[in-house]
PDB file of C-alpha atoms in Angstrom:
ATOM      1  CA  MET J   1     107.982 160.525 231.585  1.00  0.00           C
ATOM      2  CA  GLU J   2     108.650 157.983 234.716  1.00  0.00           C
ATOM      3  CA  ILE J   3     107.163 158.485 238.017  1.00  0.00           C
ATOM      4  CA  LYS J   4     107.738 156.120 241.337  1.00  0.00           C
ATOM      5  CA  GLY J   5     105.819 155.376 244.225  1.00  0.00           C
ATOM      6  CA  ARG J   6     103.378 152.835 246.101  1.00  0.00           C
ATOM      7  CA  VAL J   7      99.737 152.473 244.843  1.00  0.00           C
ATOM      8  CA  ILE J   8      97.508 153.970 247.835  1.00  0.00           C
ATOM      9  CA  GLN J   9      94.103 153.656 246.219  1.00  0.00           C
ATOM     10  CA  LEU J  10      92.427 152.016 243.380  1.00  0.00           C
ATOM     11  CA  LEU J  11      89.214 153.596 241.465  1.00  0.00           C
ATOM     12  CA  GLN J  12      86.184 152.223 240.741  1.00  0.00           C
ATOM     13  CA  LEU J  13      86.473 150.328 237.252  1.00  0.00           C
ATOM     14  CA  GLN J  14      84.729 152.307 234.212  1.00  0.00           C
ATOM     15  CA  THR J  15      83.571 150.821 231.406  1.00  0.00           C
ATOM     16  CA  GLY J  16      81.496 151.766 228.299  1.00  0.00           C
ATOM     17  CA  GLN J  17      80.891 151.444 224.374  1.00  0.00           C
ATOM     18  CA  GLY J  18      82.345 153.770 222.040  1.00  0.00           C
ATOM     19  CA  LYS J  19      82.616 153.696 217.983  1.00  0.00           C
ATOM     20  CA  LYS J  20      85.262 151.388 218.203  1.00  0.00           C
ATOM     21  CA  GLY J  21      83.687 148.859 220.805  1.00  0.00           C
ATOM     22  CA  PRO J  22      84.237 148.221 224.471  1.00  0.00           C
ATOM     23  CA  TRP J  23      86.323 150.243 226.098  1.00  0.00           C
ATOM     24  CA  LYS J  24      87.776 150.157 230.105  1.00  0.00           C
ATOM     25  CA  LYS J  25      89.149 152.655 231.959  1.00  0.00           C
ATOM     26  CA  GLN J  26      90.926 151.871 235.646  1.00  0.00           C
ATOM     27  CA  GLU J  27      92.283 155.027 237.610  1.00  0.00           C
ATOM     28  CA  PHE J  28      94.251 154.586 240.651  1.00  0.00           C
ATOM     29  CA  ILE J  29      96.537 157.057 242.888  1.00  0.00           C
ATOM     30  CA  ILE J  30     100.471 156.171 243.781  1.00  0.00           C
ATOM     31  CA  GLU J  31     102.385 158.409 246.511  1.00  0.00           C
ATOM     32  CA  THR J  32     105.657 159.233 245.402  1.00  0.00           C
ATOM     33  CA  GLN J  33     108.180 158.249 247.482  1.00  0.00           C
ATOM     34  CA  SER J  34     110.460 161.577 248.148  1.00  0.00           C
ATOM     35  CA  GLN J  35     110.937 164.480 250.930  1.00  0.00           C
ATOM     36  CA  TYR J  36     107.360 166.109 249.795  1.00  0.00           C
ATOM     37  CA  PRO J  37     104.864 163.184 248.791  1.00  0.00           C
ATOM     38  CA  LYS J  38     102.986 163.944 246.032  1.00  0.00           C
ATOM     39  CA  LYS J  39      99.753 161.995 245.304  1.00  0.00           C
ATOM     40  CA  VAL J  40      98.873 161.581 241.886  1.00  0.00           C
ATOM     41  CA  CYS J  41      96.020 160.140 239.616  1.00  0.00           C
ATOM     42  CA  LEU J  42      97.509 157.589 236.924  1.00  0.00           C
ATOM     43  CA  SER J  43      94.745 155.796 234.495  1.00  0.00           C
ATOM     44  CA  ALA J  44      95.193 152.618 232.593  1.00  0.00           C
ATOM     45  CA  TRP J  45      92.938 151.610 229.477  1.00  0.00           C
ATOM     46  CA  GLY J  46      92.050 148.618 227.929  1.00  0.00           C
ATOM     47  CA  ASP J  47      93.791 145.094 228.162  1.00  0.00           C
ATOM     48  CA  LYS J  48      96.577 147.240 230.403  1.00  0.00           C
ATOM     49  CA  VAL J  49      93.682 147.158 232.931  1.00  0.00           C
ATOM     50  CA  ASP J  50      93.795 143.319 233.205  1.00  0.00           C
ATOM     51  CA  GLN J  51      97.784 143.093 232.810  1.00  0.00           C
ATOM     52  CA  TYR J  52      98.905 144.955 235.859  1.00  0.00           C
ATOM     53  CA  ASN J  53      96.936 143.650 238.212  1.00  0.00           C
ATOM     54  CA  LEU J  54      97.322 146.505 240.868  1.00  0.00           C
ATOM     55  CA  SER J  55      96.752 146.347 244.460  1.00  0.00           C
ATOM     56  CA  VAL J  56      96.497 148.983 247.085  1.00  0.00           C
ATOM     57  CA  GLY J  57     100.467 148.886 248.567  1.00  0.00           C
ATOM     58  CA  ASP J  58     102.128 147.755 245.590  1.00  0.00           C
ATOM     59  CA  GLU J  59     105.167 149.802 244.921  1.00  0.00           C
ATOM     60  CA  VAL J  60     105.452 150.899 241.172  1.00  0.00           C
ATOM     61  CA  SER J  61     107.737 152.411 238.203  1.00  0.00           C
ATOM     62  CA  VAL J  62     104.966 153.877 235.815  1.00  0.00           C
ATOM     63  CA  SER J  63     105.872 155.050 232.510  1.00  0.00           C
ATOM     64  CA  VAL J  64     103.550 157.955 231.847  1.00  0.00           C
ATOM     65  CA  ASP J  65     102.008 160.146 228.600  1.00  0.00           C
ATOM     66  CA  LEU J  66     100.527 163.326 229.332  1.00  0.00           C
ATOM     67  CA  GLU J  67      97.761 164.255 227.419  1.00  0.00           C
ATOM     68  CA  SER J  68      95.244 167.138 227.243  1.00  0.00           C
ATOM     69  CA  ARG J  69      91.978 167.789 225.531  1.00  0.00           C
ATOM     70  CA  GLU J  70      89.773 171.426 225.750  1.00  0.00           C
ATOM     71  CA  TYR J  71      86.207 170.685 226.085  1.00  0.00           C
ATOM     72  CA  ASN J  72      83.721 174.352 226.363  1.00  0.00           C
ATOM     73  CA  GLY J  73      86.889 176.086 226.312  1.00  0.00           C
ATOM     74  CA  ARG J  74      88.302 174.113 229.721  1.00  0.00           C
ATOM     75  CA  TRP J  75      91.165 172.489 229.341  1.00  0.00           C
ATOM     76  CA  TYR J  76      91.397 168.572 230.915  1.00  0.00           C
ATOM     77  CA  THR J  77      94.567 166.461 231.276  1.00  0.00           C
ATOM     78  CA  GLU J  78      95.353 162.459 231.848  1.00  0.00           C
ATOM     79  CA  ALA J  79      98.271 161.019 232.588  1.00  0.00           C
ATOM     80  CA  ARG J  80      98.072 157.886 231.003  1.00  0.00           C
ATOM     81  CA  ALA J  81      99.839 154.409 231.886  1.00  0.00           C
ATOM     82  CA  TRP J  82     101.849 152.812 229.049  1.00  0.00           C
ATOM     83  CA  LYS J  83     103.964 150.803 231.029  1.00  0.00           C
ATOM     84  CA  LEU J  84     104.209 149.509 234.590  1.00  0.00           C
ATOM     85  CA  GLU J  85     106.667 147.314 236.799  1.00  0.00           C
ATOM     86  CA  LYS J  86     106.206 146.225 240.000  1.00  0.00           C
ATOM     87  CA  SER J  87     108.995 146.732 242.632  1.00  0.00           C
ATOM     88  CA  GLY J  88     109.473 145.759 246.100  1.00  0.00           C
ATOM     89  CA  GLY J  89     106.396 143.733 246.559  1.00  0.00           C
ATOM     90  CA  ASN J  90     103.091 144.418 248.682  1.00  0.00           C
ATOM     91  CA  ARG J  91     103.829 145.557 251.990  1.00  0.00           C
ATOM     92  CA  GLY J  92     100.480 147.559 252.297  1.00  0.00           C
ATOM     93  CA  SER J  93     100.222 149.805 255.494  1.00  0.00           C
ATOM     94  CA  SER J  94     103.858 148.817 257.168  1.00  0.00           C
ATOM     95  CA  ASN J  95     105.647 150.396 254.231  1.00  0.00           C
ATOM     96  CA  ASN J  96     107.887 151.736 257.181  1.00  0.00           C
ATOM     97  CA  ALA J  97     109.171 148.871 258.103  1.00  0.00           C
ATOM     98  CA  PRO J  98     112.447 147.129 256.788  1.00  0.00           C
ATOM     99  CA  PRO J  99     112.506 144.759 254.149  1.00  0.00           C
ATOM    100  CA  PRO J 100     112.886 140.992 255.654  1.00  0.00           C
ATOM    101  CA  GLY J 101     116.510 140.090 256.535  1.00  0.00           C
ATOM    102  CA  ASP J 102     117.428 143.840 256.984  1.00  0.00           C
ATOM    103  CA  GLU J 103     118.101 144.787 261.119  1.00  0.00           C
ATOM    104  CA  PRO J 104     118.034 148.239 261.923  1.00  0.00           C
ATOM    105  CA  PHE J 105     120.782 150.407 262.613  1.00  0.00           C
ATOM    106  CA  TYR J 106     121.044 152.028 265.918  1.00  0.00           C
ATOM    107  CA  ALA J 107     124.705 153.640 266.905  1.00  0.00           C
ATOM    108  CA  ASP J 108     126.271 151.971 269.807  1.00  0.00           C
ATOM    109  CA  ASN J 109     128.649 153.891 271.960  1.00  0.00           C
ATOM    110  CA  SER J 110     129.701 150.594 274.183  1.00  0.00           C
ATOM    111  CA  PRO J 111     133.421 149.863 274.459  1.00  0.00           C
ATOM    112  CA  SER J 112     133.577 146.789 272.917  1.00  0.00           C
ATOM    113  CA  ASP J 113     133.261 148.075 269.522  1.00  0.00           C
ATOM    114  CA  ASP J 114     135.949 146.570 266.800  1.00  0.00           C
ATOM    115  CA  LEU J 115     136.066 149.587 264.921  1.00  0.00           C
ATOM    116  CA  PRO J 116     139.046 151.847 265.156  1.00  0.00           C
ATOM    117  CA  PHE J 117     137.345 155.131 264.791  1.00  0.00           C
TER     118      PHE J 117
END
């Protein structure tokens, strides 16, 4: 499954010690860019935490695996990122602004218009 959106929050890095040695987990929230934007919490584990080097405002495309576990009769689901590609760059809060060099189009009803229609 692939999700595209903008990183809006990085949660606190979690670390610990397991049977196989030390581990680390970074959770982050992305907001999808659709008519009805959704916020999704994703997690990166181990070396991927350093590899992704995420910042708030990054436009990303994330491939995720969904996994559910049962504990004491309740089910918990995690969306684990296994591949992440940054696209567009870090625009921060100015996400609605056009990219540099792109001028917004404004309709002009002046008679000097070169178009025949």
